[in-house]
mmCIF file of C-alpha atoms in Angstrom:
data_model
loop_
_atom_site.group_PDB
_atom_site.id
_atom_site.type_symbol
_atom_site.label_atom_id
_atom_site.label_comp_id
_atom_site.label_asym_id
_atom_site.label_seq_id
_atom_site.Cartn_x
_atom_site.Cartn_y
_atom_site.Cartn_z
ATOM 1 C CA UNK A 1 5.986 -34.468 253.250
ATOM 2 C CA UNK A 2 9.285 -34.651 254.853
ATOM 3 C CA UNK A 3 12.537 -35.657 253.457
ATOM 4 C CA UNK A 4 15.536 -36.680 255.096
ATOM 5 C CA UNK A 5 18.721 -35.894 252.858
ATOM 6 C CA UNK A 6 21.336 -38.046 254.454
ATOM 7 C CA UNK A 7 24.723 -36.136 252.218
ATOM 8 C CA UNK A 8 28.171 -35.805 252.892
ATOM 9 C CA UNK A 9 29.511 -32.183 252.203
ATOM 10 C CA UNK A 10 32.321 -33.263 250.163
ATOM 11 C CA UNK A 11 30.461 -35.757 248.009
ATOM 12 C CA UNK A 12 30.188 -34.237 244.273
ATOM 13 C CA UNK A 13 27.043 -36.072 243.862
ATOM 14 C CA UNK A 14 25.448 -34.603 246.992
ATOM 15 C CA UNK A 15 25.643 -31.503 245.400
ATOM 16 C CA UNK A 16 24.378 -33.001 241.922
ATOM 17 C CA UNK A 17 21.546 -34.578 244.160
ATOM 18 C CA UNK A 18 20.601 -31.471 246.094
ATOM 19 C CA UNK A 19 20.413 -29.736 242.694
ATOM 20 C CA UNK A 20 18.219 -32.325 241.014
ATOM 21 C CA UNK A 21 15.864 -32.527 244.162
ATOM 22 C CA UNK A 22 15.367 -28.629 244.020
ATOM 23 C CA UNK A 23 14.611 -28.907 240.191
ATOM 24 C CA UNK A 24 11.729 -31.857 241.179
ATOM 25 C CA UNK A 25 10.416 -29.668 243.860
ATOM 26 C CA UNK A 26 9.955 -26.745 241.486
ATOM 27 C CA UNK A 27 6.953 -28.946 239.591
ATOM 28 C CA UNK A 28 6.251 -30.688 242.912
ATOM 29 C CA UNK A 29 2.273 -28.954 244.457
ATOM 30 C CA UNK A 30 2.927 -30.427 247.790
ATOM 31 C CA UNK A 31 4.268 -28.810 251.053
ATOM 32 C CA UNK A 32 7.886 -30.585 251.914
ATOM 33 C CA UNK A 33 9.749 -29.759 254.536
ATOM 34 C CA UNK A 34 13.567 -31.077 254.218
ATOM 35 C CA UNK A 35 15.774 -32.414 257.036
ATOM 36 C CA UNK A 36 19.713 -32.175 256.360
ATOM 37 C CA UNK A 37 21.445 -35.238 257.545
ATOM 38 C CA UNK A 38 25.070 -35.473 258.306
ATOM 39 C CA UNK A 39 26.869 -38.731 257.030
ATOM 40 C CA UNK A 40 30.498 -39.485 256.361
ATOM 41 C CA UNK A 41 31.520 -41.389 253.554
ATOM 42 C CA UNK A 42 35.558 -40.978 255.081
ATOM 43 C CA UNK A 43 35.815 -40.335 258.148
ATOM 44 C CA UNK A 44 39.302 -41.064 258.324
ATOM 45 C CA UNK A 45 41.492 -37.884 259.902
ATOM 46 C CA UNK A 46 43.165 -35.822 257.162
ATOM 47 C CA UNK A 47 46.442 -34.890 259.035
ATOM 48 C CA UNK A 48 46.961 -31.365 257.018
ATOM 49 C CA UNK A 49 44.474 -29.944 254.026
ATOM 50 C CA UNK A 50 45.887 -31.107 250.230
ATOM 51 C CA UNK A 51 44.950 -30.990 247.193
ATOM 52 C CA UNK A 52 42.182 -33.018 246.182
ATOM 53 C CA UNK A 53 43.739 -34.328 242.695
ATOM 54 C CA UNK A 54 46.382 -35.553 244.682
ATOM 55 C CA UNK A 55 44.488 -37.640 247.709
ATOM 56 C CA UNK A 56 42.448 -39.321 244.515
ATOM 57 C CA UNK A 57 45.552 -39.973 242.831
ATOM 58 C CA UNK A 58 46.922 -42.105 245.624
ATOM 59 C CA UNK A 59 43.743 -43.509 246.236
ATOM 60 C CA UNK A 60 42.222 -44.174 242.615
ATOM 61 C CA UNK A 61 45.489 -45.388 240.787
ATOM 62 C CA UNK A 62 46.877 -42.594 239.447
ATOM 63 C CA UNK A 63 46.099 -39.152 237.417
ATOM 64 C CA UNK A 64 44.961 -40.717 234.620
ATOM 65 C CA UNK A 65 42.555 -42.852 235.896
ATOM 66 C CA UNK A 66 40.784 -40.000 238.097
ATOM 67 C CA UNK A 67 41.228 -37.131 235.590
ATOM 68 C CA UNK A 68 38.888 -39.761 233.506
ATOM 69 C CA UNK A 69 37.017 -40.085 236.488
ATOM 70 C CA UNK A 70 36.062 -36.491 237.241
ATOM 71 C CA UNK A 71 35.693 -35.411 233.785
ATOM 72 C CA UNK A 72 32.627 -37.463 234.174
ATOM 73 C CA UNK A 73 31.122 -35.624 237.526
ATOM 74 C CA UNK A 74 32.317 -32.774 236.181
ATOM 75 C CA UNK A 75 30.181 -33.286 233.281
ATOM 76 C CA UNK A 76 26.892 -34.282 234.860
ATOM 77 C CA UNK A 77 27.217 -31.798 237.508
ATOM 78 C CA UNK A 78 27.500 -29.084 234.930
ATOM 79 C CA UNK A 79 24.429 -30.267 233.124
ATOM 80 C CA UNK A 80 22.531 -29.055 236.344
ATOM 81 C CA UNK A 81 24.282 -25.775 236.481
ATOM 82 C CA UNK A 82 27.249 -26.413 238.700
ATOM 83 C CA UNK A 83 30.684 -25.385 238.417
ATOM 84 C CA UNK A 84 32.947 -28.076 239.982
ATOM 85 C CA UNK A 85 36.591 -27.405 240.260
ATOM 86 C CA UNK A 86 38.462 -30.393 241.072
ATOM 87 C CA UNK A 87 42.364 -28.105 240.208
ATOM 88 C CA UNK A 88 41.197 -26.255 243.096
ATOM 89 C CA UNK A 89 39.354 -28.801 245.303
ATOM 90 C CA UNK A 90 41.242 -29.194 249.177
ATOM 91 C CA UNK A 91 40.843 -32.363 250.926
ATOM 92 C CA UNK A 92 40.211 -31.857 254.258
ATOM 93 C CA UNK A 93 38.147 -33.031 257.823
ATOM 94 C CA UNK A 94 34.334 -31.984 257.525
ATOM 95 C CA UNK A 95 33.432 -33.487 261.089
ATOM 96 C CA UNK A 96 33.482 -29.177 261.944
ATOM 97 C CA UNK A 97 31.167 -28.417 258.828
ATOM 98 C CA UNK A 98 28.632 -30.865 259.481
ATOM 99 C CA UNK A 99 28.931 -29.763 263.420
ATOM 100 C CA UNK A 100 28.016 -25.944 262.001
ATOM 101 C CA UNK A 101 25.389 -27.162 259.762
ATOM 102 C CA UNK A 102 23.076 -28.801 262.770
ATOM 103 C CA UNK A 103 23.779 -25.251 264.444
ATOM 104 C CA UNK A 104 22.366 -23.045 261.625
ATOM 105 C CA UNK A 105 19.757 -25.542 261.456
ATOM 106 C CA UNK A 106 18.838 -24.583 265.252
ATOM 107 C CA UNK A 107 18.758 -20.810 262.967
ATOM 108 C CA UNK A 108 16.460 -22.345 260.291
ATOM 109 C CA UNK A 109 19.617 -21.687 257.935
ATOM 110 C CA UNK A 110 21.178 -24.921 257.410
ATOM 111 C CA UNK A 111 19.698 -25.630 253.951
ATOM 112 C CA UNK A 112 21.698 -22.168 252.848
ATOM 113 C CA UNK A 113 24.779 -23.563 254.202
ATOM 114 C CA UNK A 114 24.990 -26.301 253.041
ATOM 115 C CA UNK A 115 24.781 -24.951 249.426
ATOM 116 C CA UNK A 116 27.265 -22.077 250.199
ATOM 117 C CA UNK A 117 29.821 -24.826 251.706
ATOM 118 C CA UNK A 118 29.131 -27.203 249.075
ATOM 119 C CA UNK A 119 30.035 -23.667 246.577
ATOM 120 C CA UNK A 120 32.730 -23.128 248.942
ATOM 121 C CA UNK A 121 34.827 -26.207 248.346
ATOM 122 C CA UNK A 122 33.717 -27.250 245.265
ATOM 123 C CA UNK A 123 33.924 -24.231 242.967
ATOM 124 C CA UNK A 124 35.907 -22.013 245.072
ATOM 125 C CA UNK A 125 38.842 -24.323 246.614
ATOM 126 C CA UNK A 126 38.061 -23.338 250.696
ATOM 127 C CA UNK A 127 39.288 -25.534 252.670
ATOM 128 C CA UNK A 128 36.027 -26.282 254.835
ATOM 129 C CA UNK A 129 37.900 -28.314 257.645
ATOM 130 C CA UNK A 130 39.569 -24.594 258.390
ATOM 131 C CA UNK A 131 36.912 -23.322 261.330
ATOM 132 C CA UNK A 132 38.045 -19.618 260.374
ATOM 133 C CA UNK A 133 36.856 -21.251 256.629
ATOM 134 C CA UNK A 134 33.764 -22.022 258.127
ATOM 135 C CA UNK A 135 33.005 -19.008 259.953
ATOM 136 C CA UNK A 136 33.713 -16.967 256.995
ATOM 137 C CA UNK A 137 31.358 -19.362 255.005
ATOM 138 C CA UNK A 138 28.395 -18.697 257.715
ATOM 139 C CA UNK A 139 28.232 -15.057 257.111
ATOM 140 C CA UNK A 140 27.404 -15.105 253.686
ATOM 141 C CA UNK A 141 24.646 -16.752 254.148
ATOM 142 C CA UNK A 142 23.746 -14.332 257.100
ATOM 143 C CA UNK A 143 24.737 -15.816 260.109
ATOM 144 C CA UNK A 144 26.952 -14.258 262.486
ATOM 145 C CA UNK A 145 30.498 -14.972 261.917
ATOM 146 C CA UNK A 146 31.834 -14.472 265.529
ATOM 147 C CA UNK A 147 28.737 -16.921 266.622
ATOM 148 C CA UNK A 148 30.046 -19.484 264.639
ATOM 149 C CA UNK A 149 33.922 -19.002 265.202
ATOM 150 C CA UNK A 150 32.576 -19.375 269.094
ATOM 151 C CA UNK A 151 30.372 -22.367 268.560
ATOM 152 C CA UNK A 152 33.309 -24.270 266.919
ATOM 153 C CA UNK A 153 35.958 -23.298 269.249
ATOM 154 C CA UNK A 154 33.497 -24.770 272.031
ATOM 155 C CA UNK A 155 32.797 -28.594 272.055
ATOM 156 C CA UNK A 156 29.471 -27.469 271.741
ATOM 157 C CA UNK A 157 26.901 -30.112 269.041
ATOM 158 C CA UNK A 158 30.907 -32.299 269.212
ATOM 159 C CA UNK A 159 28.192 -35.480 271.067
ATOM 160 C CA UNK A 160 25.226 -34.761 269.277
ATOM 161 C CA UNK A 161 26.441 -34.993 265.644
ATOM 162 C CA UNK A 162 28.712 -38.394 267.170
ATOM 163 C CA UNK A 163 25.171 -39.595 268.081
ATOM 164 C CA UNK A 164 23.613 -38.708 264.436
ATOM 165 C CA UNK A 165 26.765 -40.346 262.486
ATOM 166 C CA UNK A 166 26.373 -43.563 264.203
ATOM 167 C CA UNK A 167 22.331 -43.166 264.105
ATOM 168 C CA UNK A 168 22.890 -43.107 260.098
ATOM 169 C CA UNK A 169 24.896 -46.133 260.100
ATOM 170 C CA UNK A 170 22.539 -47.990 261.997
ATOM 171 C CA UNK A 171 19.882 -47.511 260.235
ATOM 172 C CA UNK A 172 21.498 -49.039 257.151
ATOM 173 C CA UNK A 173 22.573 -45.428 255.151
ATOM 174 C CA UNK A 174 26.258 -46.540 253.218
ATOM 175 C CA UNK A 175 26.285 -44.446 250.448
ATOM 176 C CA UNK A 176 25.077 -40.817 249.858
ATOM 177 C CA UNK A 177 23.227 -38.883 249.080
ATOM 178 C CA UNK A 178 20.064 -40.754 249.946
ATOM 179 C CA UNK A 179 16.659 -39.580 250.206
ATOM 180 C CA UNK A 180 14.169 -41.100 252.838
ATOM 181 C CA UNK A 181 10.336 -40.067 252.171
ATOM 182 C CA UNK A 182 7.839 -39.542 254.228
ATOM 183 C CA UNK A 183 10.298 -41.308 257.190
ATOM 184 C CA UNK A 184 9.991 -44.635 255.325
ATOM 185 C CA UNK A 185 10.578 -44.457 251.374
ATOM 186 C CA UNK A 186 14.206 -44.413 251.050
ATOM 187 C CA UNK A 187 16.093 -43.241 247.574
ATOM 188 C CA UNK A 188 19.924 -43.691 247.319
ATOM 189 C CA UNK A 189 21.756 -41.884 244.494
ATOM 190 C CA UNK A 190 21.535 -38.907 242.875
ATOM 191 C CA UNK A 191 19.006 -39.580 240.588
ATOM 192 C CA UNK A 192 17.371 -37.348 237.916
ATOM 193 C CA UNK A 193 14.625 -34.616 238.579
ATOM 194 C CA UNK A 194 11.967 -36.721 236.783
ATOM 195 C CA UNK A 195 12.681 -39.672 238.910
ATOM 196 C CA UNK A 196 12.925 -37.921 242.092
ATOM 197 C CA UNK A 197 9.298 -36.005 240.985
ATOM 198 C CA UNK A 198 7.266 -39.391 240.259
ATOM 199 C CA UNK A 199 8.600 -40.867 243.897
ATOM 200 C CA UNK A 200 7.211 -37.760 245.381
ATOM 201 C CA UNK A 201 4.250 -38.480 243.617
ATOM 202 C CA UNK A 202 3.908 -42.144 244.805
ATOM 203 C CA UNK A 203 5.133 -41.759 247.894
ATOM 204 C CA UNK A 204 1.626 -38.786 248.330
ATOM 205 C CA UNK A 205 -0.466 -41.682 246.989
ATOM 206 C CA UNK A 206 0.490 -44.316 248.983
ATOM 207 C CA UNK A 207 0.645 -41.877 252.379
ATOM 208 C CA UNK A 208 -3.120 -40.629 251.111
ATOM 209 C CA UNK A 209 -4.252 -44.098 250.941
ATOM 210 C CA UNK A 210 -2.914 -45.263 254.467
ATOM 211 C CA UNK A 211 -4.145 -42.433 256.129
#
């Protein structure tokens, strides 16, 4: 079965979605093959990389109200095992990070990436919209490091991922992460392992009995 994740790479629960999907798949018998799709919830420029606390601040009403906010993802996301660090978090532009993830998936390594960037600015506070950030990133997860620093220097994948943004839009994706099954079963949130397992599981039946 394939399954388009359509995710944003600075989306907490992208990451909390990812992680539950991996926990489904673990009790899942059937072969899946997973497609990483780019989408933007913001794709507003960021003029200079700040801290996170502070561009939810301005945007959310105040400390208060987000500390309340991401105590809450912060919560969930540890109850699948990761460590999100929002007093380290750095907003920045991703449009480069999603552009490197469709090249290491022309590598077969974009599913590693995209965990190790998520890591990156997540638990670690990179700033992933710095393409020496992202180059750095790509090596530890085995790619070559001067590759990368030369793909993103280059306007190289700059029309194609364009072309994939608007793509997502159009066919209706607004909020992330979602899951589309099988090309046609979509699933939008990140929603818990046991959900995620008995749509596989429905998804098989109902492709069994078309076929």
């Amino acid at each position: 079965m394939e399954i388009d994740i359509y995710a944003d790479l600075v989306c907490p629960w992208c990451w909390i979605g990812r992680r539950r999907l991996t926990q489904a798949l673990a009790s899942y018998e059937g072969k899946v093959t997973i497609r990483n799709r780019p989408f933007q919830l913001d794709p507003s420029p960021v003029p200079s990389p700040r801290p996170m606390l502070d561009v939810l601040a301005e945007k959310f009403g105040g400390r208060e109200q987000v500390r309340q906010m991401v105590d809450r993802v912060v919560e969930v996301g540890a109850s699948v095992g990761l460590d999100l660090r929002y007093d380290r978090m750095i907003a920045a532009n991703i449009f480069d990070a999603h552009r490197l993830t469709n090249w290491a998936g022309q590598q077969d390594r974009d599913g590693e990436l995209v965990e190790a960037l998520h890591r990156a600015h997540f638990t670690d506070g990179v700033d992933i919209g710095s393409r020496e950030a992202l180059a750095e990133v790509a090596a530890t997860v085995g790619l070559d490091g001067d590759d990368a620093r030369h793909f993103l220097d280059s306007e190289q994948g700059v029309a194609e991922l364009t072309a994939e943004l608007a793509a997502a839009r159009q066919l209706g994706v607004t909020s992330v992460p979602t899951f589309v099954l099988a090309g046609k079963y979509a699933i939008t949130g990140a929603q818990e392992a046991d959900t995620l397992l008995a749509a596989l599981a429905e998804v098989e039946r109902r492709e069994a009995a078309a076929s």
